[in-house]
Amino acid sequence: MKSIREIYNIGYGPSSSHTMGPSRAAKFFNEKHEDADKIRVTLYGSLALTGRGHGTDTAILKVVSHPENTEIIWQPEITLPKHPNGMLFEAINGDTVTDSWTVYSVGGGALWDEIGTFDGGDVYPKTTMEEVMHWCLDEGCTFVDYVQKYEGEEIFVYLEEVWQRMQESVERGLVTEGVLPGALKLARKASSYNIKAMQSVGSSRPMGMLFAAALAVSEENAGGGCVVTAPTCGASGVLPALMYFMKHDQHMPDYRIIRGLATAGLIGNIVKSNGSISGAEVGCQGELGTACAMASAAATQIWGGTIRQIEYAAEMGFEHNLGLTCDPVLGYVQIPCIERNAFVAQKAREAALYALYSDGRHMVTFDEVVKTMVETGLDMQAKYRETSLGGLACVCMKKLNQLKKTDH
């Protein structure tokens, strides 16, 4: 299992798989072929279907040396065999293709190819929740101790930066108003939600604070701002929102939040290693389901939960997002993505509180939910996996087309 650094990538939205990954791949290929007459990039499957809304072409053209000599071809009807987010890079000199490279954007900004170009060494010897829990219980240690044992003290330095960037994305989003880019003309809501939350009393105040923080990050992401994948850009509002809420409403110190991020990263890592965090592969359950599990686990730990309670919270956070489809309207990470982050952040808080009331014993294990999520994703029709060909994407497209006719 890899470092939890791969769960927390700092970069620009709106999509880790559709902008961060392709951008990283383009930069890598461009550095090898800066002198090529032309670079041709062919995008397949989900990348081609929702790439324009996600800004895949823009992300690629930003990092190549000669964007004017870079051709992008969209192949939405062809899906490469290893993953729905496939790309073919070709270096062309004269009329000859001098080099070609097939690579896949597999979620969270990560890349994979068949020759192992991006396969870093494993950091953790144990890869399932059951194995990690057994080690922790046998050694009398926490999940944080497990992370520290294999990543060293320096991981906390990195997590400090992650937490700082998360807070910045919340705070920027809370004061930024206006309309998000793209054809949907969706107005930002975080600022007004935050003002209303601050004026509220009783149970509506913490709920409003959490909604506002999640909207803030998700809107920053949708606007192409700097966010932290947790585990993806599309799900980047959940964990920062709950952690920000715990700091400002529960008065939790930063060092406890950072330790919570270590546990959350471990949870996300287990999902990524044994399942998938790619919406194009398993639907939104792989993105927001994982984010909910990560946030639930972190909150339970920060509130003093046991190893078993933490695992239970993560299991619930994941279990109650099973079957969630990925159906972004027009390919933008806006509808229903932004609202989903807000609701899932609240669900994560509820899962943590529920687990804390329990003794941690329950029927279904976290590992079983991960396995079920993968099976559910494979059973899900392709049109519900980040293609904008089904679900809410189709419903909203019909409405948008009707509005256009009415305007004319």
Coordinates of C-alpha atoms in Angstrom, one line a residue:
M1 CA 0.0 0.0 0.0
K2 CA 1.3 3.4 -1.0
S3 CA 1.9 6.6 1.1
I4 CA -1.2 8.5 2.2
R5 CA 0.4 11.5 0.4
E6 CA -1.2 10.0 -2.7
I7 CA -4.6 10.5 -1.1
Y8 CA -3.9 14.2 -0.4
N9 CA -2.8 15.9 -3.6
I10 CA -2.7 19.7 -3.6
G11 CA -3.7 21.2 -6.9
Y12 CA -6.3 23.0 -9.0
G13 CA -9.9 21.8 -9.7
P14 CA -12.3 21.0 -10.9
S15 CA -11.4 17.3 -11.3
S16 CA -8.5 15.2 -10.1
S17 CA -9.1 12.5 -12.7
H18 CA -10.0 14.8 -15.5
T19 CA -7.7 17.8 -14.9
M20 CA -5.0 16.9 -12.4
G21 CA -4.2 13.5 -13.9
P22 CA -4.2 14.5 -17.6
S23 CA -2.2 17.6 -16.8
R24 CA 0.4 15.5 -15.0
A25 CA 0.5 13.0 -17.9
A26 CA 0.8 15.8 -20.5
K27 CA 3.6 17.5 -18.6
F28 CA 5.5 14.1 -18.3
F29 CA 5.1 13.4 -22.1
N30 CA 5.9 16.9 -23.1
E31 CA 9.2 16.9 -21.2
K32 CA 10.3 13.9 -23.2
H33 CA 9.3 15.4 -26.5
E34 CA 9.7 19.2 -26.2
D35 CA 11.3 19.2 -29.7
A36 CA 8.5 17.3 -31.4
D37 CA 6.8 19.0 -34.3
K38 CA 3.5 18.1 -32.9
I39 CA 1.9 16.3 -30.0
R40 CA -1.4 14.5 -30.4
V41 CA -3.6 13.6 -27.4
T42 CA -6.5 11.3 -27.8
L43 CA -9.0 11.1 -25.0
Y44 CA -11.3 8.1 -24.6
G45 CA -14.4 7.1 -22.7
S46 CA -15.3 9.2 -19.7
L47 CA -12.5 11.6 -20.3
A48 CA -13.9 12.4 -23.8
L49 CA -17.6 12.4 -22.6
T50 CA -17.1 14.9 -19.8
G51 CA -13.7 16.3 -20.5
R52 CA -14.9 19.6 -22.0
G53 CA -17.0 20.4 -18.9
H54 CA -14.2 19.3 -16.6
G55 CA -11.6 21.4 -18.6
T56 CA -9.4 18.5 -19.6
D57 CA -8.3 20.1 -22.8
T58 CA -7.5 23.4 -21.0
A59 CA -5.5 21.5 -18.3
I60 CA -3.4 19.8 -21.0
L61 CA -2.7 22.8 -23.1
K62 CA -1.6 24.8 -20.0
V63 CA 1.4 22.5 -19.4
V64 CA 2.7 21.7 -22.9
S65 CA 5.5 23.8 -24.4
H66 CA 3.7 24.5 -27.7
P67 CA -0.1 24.4 -27.2
E68 CA -0.5 25.7 -30.8
N69 CA 1.1 22.5 -32.0
T70 CA -0.9 20.2 -29.7
E71 CA -4.0 18.4 -31.1
I72 CA -6.6 17.0 -28.9
I73 CA -9.0 14.3 -30.3
W74 CA -12.1 13.2 -28.5
Q75 CA -13.2 9.6 -28.7
P76 CA -16.3 9.3 -26.4
E77 CA -17.5 6.1 -28.0
I78 CA -14.3 4.2 -27.4
T79 CA -13.2 2.9 -24.0
L80 CA -9.8 1.5 -23.5
P81 CA -9.5 -1.8 -21.7
K82 CA -7.9 -0.9 -18.5
H83 CA -9.9 2.0 -17.2
P84 CA -12.6 4.4 -18.6
N85 CA -10.2 7.4 -18.3
G86 CA -7.8 6.4 -21.0
M87 CA -5.4 8.7 -22.9
L88 CA -3.1 8.2 -25.9
F89 CA -0.2 10.6 -26.3
E90 CA 1.7 10.7 -29.6
A91 CA 4.8 12.6 -30.6
I92 CA 4.8 13.4 -34.3
N93 CA 7.8 14.6 -36.4
G94 CA 7.0 15.3 -40.0
D95 CA 4.4 12.7 -40.9
T96 CA 5.7 10.1 -38.6
V97 CA 4.6 9.1 -35.1
T98 CA 8.0 8.8 -33.3
D99 CA 6.6 7.8 -29.9
S100 CA 3.3 6.8 -28.3
W101 CA 2.2 6.3 -24.8
T102 CA -1.1 4.9 -23.4
V103 CA -1.9 6.0 -19.8
Y104 CA -4.9 6.0 -17.5
S105 CA -6.1 8.6 -15.0
V106 CA -7.3 6.3 -12.3
G107 CA -8.6 8.8 -9.7
G108 CA -7.3 11.3 -7.2
G109 CA -4.8 12.6 -9.8
A110 CA -3.0 9.3 -9.9
L111 CA -1.8 7.8 -13.2
W112 CA -1.2 4.2 -14.3
D113 CA 0.4 2.6 -17.3
E114 CA 1.3 -1.0 -18.2
I115 CA 5.0 -0.4 -17.8
G116 CA 4.8 0.9 -14.2
T117 CA 6.0 4.4 -14.9
F118 CA 4.3 5.8 -11.8
D119 CA 4.5 2.8 -9.5
G120 CA 6.2 4.0 -6.4
G121 CA 7.3 1.5 -3.8
D122 CA 4.9 0.2 -1.2
V123 CA 5.0 1.9 2.2
Y124 CA 2.6 -0.2 4.3
P125 CA 2.9 -4.0 4.6
K126 CA -0.8 -4.4 5.5
T127 CA -3.5 -3.5 3.0
T128 CA -6.9 -4.2 4.6
M129 CA -8.7 -2.7 7.5
E130 CA -8.8 -6.1 9.3
E131 CA -5.0 -6.5 9.1
V132 CA -4.4 -3.0 10.2
M133 CA -6.8 -3.3 13.1
H134 CA -5.3 -6.5 14.3
W135 CA -1.8 -4.9 14.3
C136 CA -3.1 -1.9 16.3
L137 CA -5.0 -4.0 18.8
D138 CA -2.1 -6.5 19.3
E139 CA 0.4 -3.6 19.7
G140 CA -1.9 -1.4 21.8
C141 CA -1.5 1.3 19.2
T142 CA -3.7 3.7 17.2
F143 CA -4.2 4.1 13.5
V144 CA -2.0 7.2 13.8
D145 CA 0.7 5.1 15.4
Y146 CA 0.5 2.8 12.4
V147 CA 0.9 5.7 9.9
Q148 CA 3.8 7.1 11.9
K149 CA 5.6 3.8 12.1
Y150 CA 5.7 3.4 8.3
E151 CA 5.8 7.0 7.1
G152 CA 7.9 8.6 9.8
E153 CA 7.5 11.9 11.6
E154 CA 7.8 13.7 8.3
I155 CA 4.3 12.7 7.3
F156 CA 3.0 15.1 9.9
V157 CA 4.9 18.0 8.3
Y158 CA 3.2 17.2 5.0
L159 CA -0.2 16.9 6.8
E160 CA 0.3 20.3 8.4
E161 CA 0.6 21.7 4.9
V162 CA -2.5 19.8 3.8
W163 CA -4.5 21.1 6.7
Q164 CA -3.3 24.7 6.0
R165 CA -4.4 24.4 2.3
M166 CA -7.7 22.9 3.4
Q167 CA -8.4 25.8 5.7
E168 CA -7.4 28.3 3.0
S169 CA -9.9 26.7 0.5
V170 CA -12.7 26.9 3.1
E171 CA -11.9 30.6 4.0
R172 CA -11.6 31.7 0.3
G173 CA -14.9 30.0 -0.5
L174 CA -16.7 31.5 2.4
V175 CA -16.1 35.1 1.2
T176 CA -16.2 34.6 -2.6
E177 CA -19.4 35.4 -4.3
G178 CA -20.5 35.4 -8.0
V179 CA -21.3 32.8 -10.6
L180 CA -19.2 29.7 -11.3
P181 CA -17.7 29.3 -14.7
G182 CA -19.5 27.3 -17.4
A183 CA -22.8 27.1 -19.1
L184 CA -24.9 26.2 -16.0
K185 CA -24.4 29.8 -14.6
L186 CA -24.6 28.4 -11.1
A187 CA -24.3 31.0 -8.3
R188 CA -22.0 30.4 -5.4
K189 CA -23.9 29.9 -2.1
A190 CA -21.3 29.3 0.6
S191 CA -21.1 33.0 1.6
S192 CA -24.8 33.4 2.2
Y193 CA -25.0 30.1 3.9
N194 CA -22.2 31.1 6.3
I195 CA -23.9 34.4 7.1
K196 CA -27.2 32.6 7.9
A197 CA -25.4 30.0 10.0
M198 CA -23.7 32.7 12.1
Q199 CA -27.1 34.2 12.8
S200 CA -28.7 30.9 13.7
V201 CA -29.2 29.3 17.1
G202 CA -29.7 25.7 18.3
S203 CA -29.1 22.7 16.1
S204 CA -29.4 24.6 12.9
R205 CA -26.2 26.6 13.6
P206 CA -23.7 23.7 13.5
M207 CA -25.5 22.2 10.5
G208 CA -25.4 25.5 8.7
M209 CA -21.7 25.9 9.5
L210 CA -20.9 22.5 8.1
F211 CA -23.0 23.1 5.0
A212 CA -21.3 26.4 4.4
A213 CA -17.8 25.0 4.8
A214 CA -18.5 22.1 2.4
L215 CA -20.0 24.4 -0.2
A216 CA -17.0 26.8 0.1
V217 CA -14.5 24.1 -0.8
S218 CA -16.7 22.5 -3.5
E219 CA -17.3 25.9 -5.1
E220 CA -13.6 26.7 -5.0
N221 CA -13.0 23.4 -6.7
A222 CA -15.7 24.0 -9.3
G223 CA -14.2 27.4 -10.0
G224 CA -10.7 25.9 -10.7
G225 CA -9.3 27.0 -7.3
C226 CA -6.6 25.3 -5.3
V227 CA -8.0 22.4 -3.2
V228 CA -6.7 19.2 -1.6
T229 CA -8.0 15.9 -3.0
A230 CA -9.7 13.9 -0.2
P231 CA -9.6 11.6 -1.9
T232 CA -10.6 13.4 -5.2
C233 CA -11.4 16.9 -6.3
G234 CA -15.1 16.1 -6.7
A235 CA -15.3 15.0 -3.0
S236 CA -12.8 17.6 -1.7
G237 CA -15.4 19.5 0.4
V238 CA -16.3 16.8 2.9
L239 CA -13.3 16.2 5.0
P240 CA -12.1 19.9 5.2
A241 CA -15.6 21.0 6.1
L242 CA -15.9 18.6 9.0
M243 CA -12.4 19.3 10.3
Y244 CA -13.0 23.1 10.0
F245 CA -16.2 22.8 11.9
M246 CA -14.5 20.8 14.6
K247 CA -11.8 23.4 15.0
H248 CA -14.1 26.4 15.1
D249 CA -17.2 25.0 16.7
Q250 CA -15.7 22.3 18.9
H251 CA -12.5 24.2 19.6
M252 CA -10.2 21.3 18.6
P253 CA -6.5 22.2 18.4
D254 CA -4.7 21.8 15.1
Y255 CA -2.5 18.9 16.2
R256 CA -5.6 16.8 16.9
I257 CA -7.0 17.7 13.4
I258 CA -3.7 16.7 11.8
R259 CA -3.7 13.4 13.6
G260 CA -7.3 12.9 12.4
L261 CA -6.1 13.5 8.8
A262 CA -3.5 10.8 9.3
T263 CA -6.3 8.3 10.1
A264 CA -8.5 9.6 7.3
G265 CA -5.6 9.2 4.8
L266 CA -5.2 5.6 5.9
I267 CA -8.9 4.9 5.4
G268 CA -8.8 6.5 1.9
N269 CA -5.6 4.5 1.1
I270 CA -7.3 1.2 2.1
V271 CA -10.2 2.0 -0.3
K272 CA -7.8 3.0 -3.1
S273 CA -5.7 -0.1 -2.7
N274 CA -8.6 -2.6 -2.5
G275 CA -11.2 -0.9 -4.5
S276 CA -11.4 2.4 -6.4
I277 CA -11.9 6.1 -5.8
S278 CA -12.6 6.8 -9.5
G279 CA -16.1 8.0 -10.3
A280 CA -15.6 6.9 -13.9
E281 CA -14.9 3.3 -12.7
V282 CA -17.4 2.8 -9.8
G283 CA -19.6 5.9 -9.7
C284 CA -19.7 8.6 -7.1
Q285 CA -19.9 6.0 -4.3
G286 CA -16.1 5.6 -4.8
E287 CA -15.5 9.3 -4.4
L288 CA -18.0 10.7 -1.9
G289 CA -18.4 7.3 -0.2
T290 CA -14.7 7.3 0.5
A291 CA -14.7 10.9 1.6
C292 CA -17.5 10.2 4.0
A293 CA -15.6 7.2 5.5
M294 CA -12.5 9.3 5.8
A295 CA -14.2 12.2 7.5
S296 CA -16.3 9.9 9.8
A297 CA -13.2 8.1 11.0
A298 CA -11.2 11.3 11.5
A299 CA -14.0 12.9 13.6
T300 CA -14.5 9.7 15.7
Q301 CA -10.8 9.7 16.5
I302 CA -10.7 13.4 17.4
W303 CA -13.7 13.0 19.6
G304 CA -11.9 10.2 21.5
G305 CA -13.3 7.1 19.9
T306 CA -11.7 3.7 20.1
I307 CA -10.1 1.7 17.2
R308 CA -13.4 -0.3 16.8
Q309 CA -15.6 2.8 17.0
I310 CA -13.4 4.5 14.3
E311 CA -13.7 1.5 12.0
Y312 CA -17.5 1.4 12.6
A313 CA -17.8 5.1 11.8
A314 CA -15.9 4.6 8.5
E315 CA -17.9 1.5 7.7
M316 CA -21.2 3.4 8.2
G317 CA -20.0 6.5 6.3
F318 CA -19.2 4.2 3.3
E319 CA -22.1 1.8 3.6
H320 CA -24.8 4.6 3.4
N321 CA -23.3 5.9 0.2
L322 CA -23.4 2.6 -1.7
G323 CA -24.9 2.8 -5.1
L324 CA -24.3 6.6 -5.5
T325 CA -24.1 7.4 -9.2
C326 CA -21.8 9.9 -10.9
D327 CA -23.9 12.0 -13.2
P328 CA -22.5 15.5 -13.6
V329 CA -24.7 17.9 -15.6
L330 CA -22.9 18.9 -18.8
G331 CA -19.7 17.4 -17.3
Y332 CA -19.3 20.2 -14.8
V333 CA -18.3 19.3 -11.2
Q334 CA -21.3 21.5 -10.1
I335 CA -24.7 19.7 -10.2
P336 CA -25.2 17.6 -8.2
C337 CA -21.6 17.4 -7.0
I338 CA -21.5 20.6 -4.9
E339 CA -24.7 19.9 -2.9
R340 CA -23.6 16.3 -2.4
N341 CA -20.5 17.4 -0.6
A342 CA -22.6 19.4 1.8
F343 CA -25.0 16.6 2.6
V344 CA -22.2 14.0 2.9
A345 CA -20.3 16.2 5.3
Q346 CA -23.3 16.2 7.6
K347 CA -23.7 12.4 7.1
A348 CA -20.0 11.9 8.1
R349 CA -20.7 13.9 11.4
E350 CA -23.7 11.8 12.1
A351 CA -21.8 8.5 11.5
A352 CA -19.1 9.6 13.9
L353 CA -21.6 10.5 16.6
Y354 CA -23.6 7.2 16.0
A355 CA -20.4 5.2 16.4
L356 CA -19.4 7.0 19.6
Y357 CA -22.7 6.0 21.2
S358 CA -21.9 2.3 20.4
D359 CA -19.3 -0.1 21.7
G360 CA -17.9 -0.5 18.2
R361 CA -19.4 -3.9 17.5
H362 CA -21.4 -4.4 14.4
M363 CA -22.2 -6.9 11.7
V364 CA -20.7 -5.6 8.4
T365 CA -17.0 -4.8 8.3
F366 CA -15.3 -2.0 6.5
D367 CA -13.5 -4.3 4.2
E368 CA -16.8 -6.0 3.2
V369 CA -18.2 -2.6 2.3
V370 CA -15.2 -1.8 0.1
K371 CA -15.7 -5.1 -1.7
T372 CA -19.4 -4.5 -2.1
M373 CA -18.7 -1.0 -3.5
V374 CA -16.5 -2.4 -6.2
E375 CA -19.1 -5.1 -7.1
T376 CA -21.8 -2.4 -7.1
G377 CA -19.7 -0.2 -9.4
L378 CA -19.1 -3.0 -11.8
D379 CA -22.9 -3.8 -11.9
M380 CA -23.7 -0.1 -12.5
Q381 CA -24.5 0.8 -16.1
A382 CA -21.7 2.8 -17.7
K383 CA -23.9 5.8 -18.3
Y384 CA -24.0 6.3 -14.5
R385 CA -20.3 6.4 -14.2
E386 CA -19.1 10.0 -15.0
T387 CA -20.3 10.1 -18.6
S388 CA -23.2 12.7 -18.3
L389 CA -25.3 10.2 -20.3
G390 CA -27.7 9.2 -17.6
G391 CA -29.4 10.1 -14.3
L392 CA -29.6 13.7 -13.3
A393 CA -27.4 14.8 -16.2
C394 CA -30.2 13.8 -18.6
V395 CA -33.0 15.3 -16.6
C396 CA -31.2 18.6 -16.3
M397 CA -30.2 18.6 -20.0
K398 CA -33.9 18.3 -21.0
K399 CA -34.7 21.2 -18.8
L400 CA -31.9 23.3 -20.2
N401 CA -33.0 22.5 -23.7
Q402 CA -36.6 23.5 -22.9
L403 CA -35.4 26.8 -21.4
K404 CA -33.4 27.5 -24.5
K405 CA -36.5 27.0 -26.7
T406 CA -38.5 29.2 -24.4
D407 CA -35.9 32.0 -24.6
H408 CA -36.0 31.9 -28.4

